[in-house]
Tab-separated table of C-alpha atoms in Angstrom:
chain	number	residue	atom	x	y	z
A	1	MET	CA	86.569	60.635	111.046
A	2	ILE	CA	87.274	61.850	107.444
A	3	GLU	CA	90.180	64.029	107.525
A	4	ARG	CA	89.556	67.485	105.366
A	5	TRP	CA	92.970	69.063	105.719
A	6	LYS	CA	96.391	68.525	107.465
A	7	SER	CA	98.882	70.949	108.594
A	8	TRP	CA	101.904	70.847	106.118
A	9	SER	CA	104.672	71.014	108.921
A	10	SER	CA	103.103	68.623	111.054
A	11	LEU	CA	103.479	65.644	108.956
A	12	THR	CA	106.471	63.607	107.922
A	13	SER	CA	108.164	63.459	104.639
A	14	ILE	CA	106.614	60.103	103.806
A	15	GLU	CA	103.154	60.916	105.038
A	16	LEU	CA	102.929	64.241	102.940
A	17	GLY	CA	104.253	62.282	99.962
A	18	GLN	CA	101.508	59.678	100.338
A	19	LEU	CA	98.987	62.451	100.500
A	20	VAL	CA	99.819	63.925	97.116
A	21	ASN	CA	97.669	63.315	94.075
A	22	ASP	CA	96.194	65.108	91.127
A	23	ASP	CA	93.747	66.831	93.227
A	24	SER	CA	96.208	68.028	96.060
A	25	VAL	CA	95.831	71.786	97.004
A	26	ALA	CA	98.301	73.587	99.130
A	27	VAL	CA	97.257	76.599	101.054
A	28	LEU	CA	99.570	79.683	101.682
A	29	PRO	CA	98.122	81.982	104.545
A	30	MET	CA	99.698	85.417	103.995
A	31	ALA	CA	99.464	88.150	106.675
A	32	ALA	CA	101.510	90.732	108.560
A	33	ILE	CA	102.869	91.746	111.924
A	34	GLU	CA	102.058	95.349	111.942
A	35	GLN	CA	100.617	98.119	114.300
A	36	HIS	CA	96.893	98.190	114.696
A	37	GLY	CA	96.217	101.143	116.932
A	38	ALA	CA	96.069	101.252	120.612
A	39	HIS	CA	93.302	98.487	121.095
A	40	LEU	CA	94.473	95.519	118.623
A	41	PRO	CA	97.921	93.613	118.901
A	42	LEU	CA	100.484	93.711	116.199
A	43	SER	CA	99.424	89.988	115.341
A	44	THR	CA	96.062	90.830	114.335
A	45	ASP	CA	96.161	90.089	110.589
A	46	VAL	CA	97.862	86.742	111.397
A	47	ASP	CA	95.179	85.938	114.254
A	48	ILE	CA	92.476	86.958	111.776
A	49	THR	CA	93.834	85.297	108.752
A	50	GLU	CA	94.401	81.845	110.713
A	51	GLY	CA	91.158	82.166	112.159
A	52	ILE	CA	89.210	82.432	108.856
A	53	LEU	CA	91.079	79.980	107.292
A	54	HIS	CA	90.912	77.187	109.873
A	55	ALA	CA	87.000	77.889	109.956
A	56	ALA	CA	86.833	77.267	106.199
A	57	LEU	CA	89.089	74.201	106.356
A	58	GLU	CA	86.987	72.767	108.843
A	59	LYS	CA	83.844	73.256	106.383
A	60	LEU	CA	85.417	71.576	103.647
A	61	SER	CA	83.854	68.486	101.997
A	62	PRO	CA	85.816	65.486	102.085
A	63	GLY	CA	87.796	64.990	98.764
A	64	SER	CA	90.374	62.687	97.555
A	65	GLY	CA	93.173	63.973	99.902
A	66	PRO	CA	93.069	66.802	102.504
A	67	VAL	CA	94.121	70.358	101.689
A	68	LEU	CA	97.477	71.010	103.128
A	69	GLN	CA	98.009	74.185	105.054
A	70	LEU	CA	101.606	75.549	104.628
A	71	PRO	CA	103.106	77.593	107.491
A	72	THR	CA	101.828	81.130	107.687
A	73	MET	CA	103.849	84.008	105.947
A	74	THR	CA	103.610	86.209	108.891
A	75	VAL	CA	105.754	88.994	108.005
A	76	ALA	CA	105.465	90.367	104.426
A	77	LEU	CA	105.001	93.756	103.033
A	78	SER	CA	103.965	96.521	105.394
A	79	PRO	CA	105.849	99.755	104.649
A	80	GLU	CA	102.642	102.066	104.981
A	81	HIS	CA	103.054	101.024	108.791
A	82	ASN	CA	106.766	101.449	109.292
A	83	ARG	CA	106.502	104.724	111.090
A	84	PHE	CA	104.773	103.036	113.922
A	85	PRO	CA	106.744	101.012	116.541
A	86	GLY	CA	106.440	97.137	116.153
A	87	THR	CA	105.683	96.906	112.449
A	88	LEU	CA	107.813	94.256	110.712
A	89	SER	CA	108.094	94.607	106.854
A	90	LEU	CA	110.285	92.834	104.203
A	91	THR	CA	111.448	94.633	101.130
A	92	PRO	CA	109.423	93.695	98.014
A	93	GLU	CA	112.442	91.840	96.653
A	94	VAL	CA	112.949	89.723	99.539
A	95	ALA	CA	109.198	88.995	99.825
A	96	MET	CA	108.934	87.896	96.400
A	97	SER	CA	111.984	85.742	96.394
A	98	TRP	CA	110.610	83.802	99.777
A	99	ILE	CA	107.114	83.283	97.830
A	100	GLU	CA	108.850	81.825	94.713
A	101	SER	CA	111.027	79.738	96.535
A	102	LEU	CA	108.319	78.559	98.702
A	103	GLY	CA	106.213	77.763	95.555
A	104	GLU	CA	109.095	75.979	93.838
A	105	SER	CA	109.166	73.636	96.902
A	106	VAL	CA	105.545	73.027	96.652
A	107	ALA	CA	105.711	72.211	92.821
A	108	ARG	CA	108.478	69.802	93.673
A	109	THR	CA	106.465	67.669	95.938
A	110	GLY	CA	104.134	67.203	92.815
A	111	ILE	CA	101.289	69.555	94.071
A	112	ARG	CA	100.186	71.796	91.077
A	113	ARG	CA	97.453	73.700	93.080
A	114	LEU	CA	98.354	76.520	95.051
A	115	VAL	CA	96.049	78.908	97.158
A	116	MET	CA	97.394	82.158	98.338
A	117	PHE	CA	95.056	83.091	101.240
A	118	ASN	CA	95.831	86.673	102.053
A	119	GLY	CA	94.511	89.003	105.177
A	120	HIS	CA	96.564	91.986	104.672
A	121	GLY	CA	95.802	94.800	101.957
A	122	GLY	CA	99.487	95.504	101.406
A	123	ASN	CA	100.184	92.133	100.176
A	124	ARG	CA	97.974	92.241	97.228
A	125	ALA	CA	100.634	93.669	94.859
A	126	LEU	CA	103.010	91.075	96.058
A	127	MET	CA	100.690	88.343	95.713
A	128	ASP	CA	99.842	89.328	92.052
A	129	MET	CA	103.367	89.390	90.931
A	130	ALA	CA	104.398	86.204	92.740
A	131	ALA	CA	101.491	84.038	91.426
A	132	LEU	CA	102.028	85.085	87.947
A	133	ARG	CA	105.991	84.083	88.354
A	134	LEU	CA	104.898	80.592	89.850
A	135	ARG	CA	102.305	80.143	87.043
A	136	GLU	CA	105.033	80.859	84.368
A	137	LEU	CA	108.062	79.022	85.925
A	138	HIS	CA	106.346	75.906	87.546
A	139	GLU	CA	103.034	75.295	85.533
A	140	LEU	CA	100.967	75.847	89.020
A	141	LEU	CA	97.412	76.794	89.415
A	142	VAL	CA	97.909	79.686	91.580
A	143	VAL	CA	94.516	80.993	93.190
A	144	LYS	CA	94.526	84.560	94.992
A	145	VAL	CA	92.158	85.051	97.619
A	146	THR	CA	92.246	88.163	99.893
A	147	TYR	CA	89.391	87.808	102.354
A	148	PRO	CA	88.586	91.322	103.054
A	149	ARG	CA	87.329	91.779	99.324
A	150	PHE	CA	84.552	89.269	100.311
A	151	THR	CA	82.052	91.927	101.524
A	152	PRO	CA	79.756	91.156	104.183
A	153	PRO	CA	76.227	91.122	103.729
A	154	THR	CA	74.096	94.511	103.507
A	155	GLY	CA	72.898	95.601	107.043
A	156	TRP	CA	75.696	93.958	108.991
A	157	LEU	CA	77.553	97.547	109.291
A	158	PRO	CA	77.227	100.805	107.944
A	159	GLU	CA	78.354	101.013	104.072
A	160	GLU	CA	80.594	103.704	104.720
A	161	GLU	CA	82.304	101.696	107.582
A	162	LEU	CA	82.722	98.730	105.328
A	163	ARG	CA	84.250	101.032	102.709
A	164	PHE	CA	86.661	103.309	104.655
A	165	GLY	CA	86.988	101.174	107.863
A	166	LEU	CA	90.046	99.675	106.297
A	167	HIS	CA	92.365	99.080	109.288
A	168	GLY	CA	91.495	98.258	112.905
A	169	GLY	CA	87.987	99.342	112.290
A	170	ALA	CA	84.898	97.433	113.174
A	171	VAL	CA	85.340	94.452	111.085
A	172	GLU	CA	89.038	93.329	112.170
A	173	THR	CA	88.040	94.325	115.948
A	174	ALA	CA	84.937	92.327	116.009
A	175	MET	CA	86.692	89.417	114.479
A	176	MET	CA	89.270	89.817	117.173
A	177	LEU	CA	86.719	89.860	119.838
A	178	HIS	CA	85.435	86.637	118.713
A	179	LEU	CA	88.640	84.860	117.847
A	180	HIS	CA	91.018	86.410	120.530
A	181	PRO	CA	88.909	88.461	123.000
A	182	GLU	CA	91.663	88.492	125.615
A	183	GLN	CA	94.018	90.325	123.145
A	184	VAL	CA	91.724	93.190	122.403
A	185	ARG	CA	92.312	96.413	124.801
A	186	VAL	CA	88.322	97.417	124.824
A	187	GLU	CA	89.001	100.435	126.806
A	188	ALA	CA	91.007	101.956	123.899
A	189	MET	CA	88.328	101.131	121.211
A	190	SER	CA	87.487	104.219	119.262
A	191	ASN	CA	86.295	105.958	116.145
A	192	ALA	CA	89.036	106.967	113.761
A	193	PRO	CA	87.527	108.425	110.633
A	194	SER	CA	89.856	108.082	107.343
A	195	LEU	CA	90.691	110.935	104.895
A	196	GLY	CA	89.091	108.775	102.486
A	197	LEU	CA	85.696	109.097	104.296
A	198	ARG	CA	86.042	112.962	104.715
A	199	ARG	CA	86.923	113.364	101.171
A	200	HIS	CA	83.932	110.887	100.300
A	201	GLN	CA	81.640	113.240	102.229
A	202	ALA	CA	83.063	116.253	100.716
A	203	GLY	CA	82.020	114.764	97.265
A	204	GLN	CA	85.437	113.643	96.189
A	205	SER	CA	85.849	110.490	94.137
A	206	LEU	CA	89.457	110.229	94.495
A	207	GLY	CA	90.313	108.015	97.669
A	208	PRO	CA	92.760	106.029	99.112
A	209	GLU	CA	91.262	102.905	97.342
A	210	GLY	CA	88.834	102.295	94.338
A	211	PRO	CA	89.260	102.352	90.694
A	212	ALA	CA	91.526	105.448	91.172
A	213	GLY	CA	93.303	105.790	94.260
A	214	PHE	CA	96.417	107.419	95.987
A	215	ALA	CA	99.193	105.870	97.493
A	216	TRP	CA	99.206	106.437	101.113
A	217	MET	CA	100.836	105.861	104.601
A	218	ALA	CA	98.683	104.963	107.514
A	219	GLU	CA	99.068	108.252	109.038
A	220	ASP	CA	97.881	110.074	106.017
A	221	LEU	CA	94.565	108.235	106.505
A	222	ASN	CA	94.392	109.019	110.480
A	223	SER	CA	97.286	110.125	112.708
A	224	GLU	CA	96.510	107.096	115.040
A	225	GLY	CA	97.260	104.730	112.139
A	226	VAL	CA	94.090	102.990	112.281
A	227	THR	CA	90.724	103.871	110.487
A	228	GLY	CA	87.191	102.993	110.924
A	229	ASP	CA	84.842	102.868	114.048
A	230	ALA	CA	85.839	100.051	116.396
A	231	THR	CA	83.005	101.130	118.825
A	232	LEU	CA	80.596	99.334	116.544
A	233	ALA	CA	82.310	95.891	117.000
A	234	ASN	CA	81.114	93.066	119.206
A	235	ALA	CA	82.122	89.480	119.406
A	236	ALA	CA	78.712	88.282	118.174
A	237	LEU	CA	79.121	90.487	115.006
A	238	GLY	CA	82.923	88.919	114.843
A	239	GLU	CA	81.572	85.182	114.762
A	240	ARG	CA	79.130	86.101	111.937
A	241	LEU	CA	81.923	87.737	109.886
A	242	VAL	CA	84.270	84.909	110.470
A	243	ARG	CA	81.585	82.367	109.464
A	244	HIS	CA	80.636	84.355	106.406
A	245	PHE	CA	84.300	84.948	105.029
A	246	ALA	CA	84.986	81.077	105.852
A	247	GLU	CA	81.960	80.028	103.814
A	248	ARG	CA	83.040	82.040	100.948
A	249	THR	CA	86.739	80.629	101.277
A	250	VAL	CA	85.259	77.326	101.193
A	251	GLU	CA	83.953	77.795	97.776
A	252	VAL	CA	87.351	78.827	96.706
A	253	LEU	CA	89.077	75.930	97.879
A	254	GLN	CA	86.488	73.431	96.514
A	255	GLN	CA	86.594	75.085	93.145
A	256	THR	CA	90.373	74.891	93.201
A	257	ARG	CA	90.274	71.296	93.956
A	258	GLU	CA	87.836	70.616	91.063
A	259	PHE	CA	89.670	72.817	88.462
A	260	ASP	CA	90.388	71.187	85.532
A	261	LEU	CA	94.289	71.611	85.040
A	262	ALA	CA	94.041	70.421	81.431
A	263	SER	CA	92.276	73.619	80.553
A	264	LEU	CA	95.412	75.630	81.157
A	265	ALA	CA	98.263	75.882	78.610
A	266	LEU	CA	101.568	74.117	79.127
A	267	HIS	CA	104.668	75.606	78.282
A	268	ARG	CA	107.435	72.895	78.029
A	269	LYS	CA	110.847	73.819	77.583
A	270	GLY	CA	112.880	72.240	74.753
């Protein structure tokens, strides 16, 4: 059987060194441990991020070497959820330092292609800053992926749910029902309309996300800390969503592996 990917931490140092070549790609899953209301566990972002990435890695076409999956960054930036029990969050400075140090370690192995695969919206600004630093300091090609930005096909869910069901809504709940049904408290699934949805329905263009958005804490959008209609979710929808996000991720991974590094400018010191 041709191996398409390997877990970084399962290899020996010698084995990993033997896998590194010009096409090698390291993937860093980025998620969060944070509240997801009464129906989903604190591990939701970790579970979904790893589930989608694993599905994508299994679909990869064989290359000159397997993609290497780094250990998941399970705790990152979640200050918008800090007022709810169970949320874990680093400071931006600590999180940046963690990613920069990890990226330096990846570069030290000889790998020049790094994909940040993110499943938590609160990590986007961190990812942007860290990616640029790693590009500047270590000559890495750093690709940034936040899977929720891969919008599902029209008709799978109401447009307003896709736009405003940002946290614990139908999308996340459906994927958890597919990936980890035993962890979903089905009896607690409910509809939690977002302040963003209410403003949209009132004809206001300024919302929590979009070209012009306001900073928000989770309780600003809904007092329960979640937004969206979880009652629209089911396992069949979750399977389709995971497959869709995985297929889009495969495209990114394969294009990262094929990217011509010679097209990037080098900034050698001295």
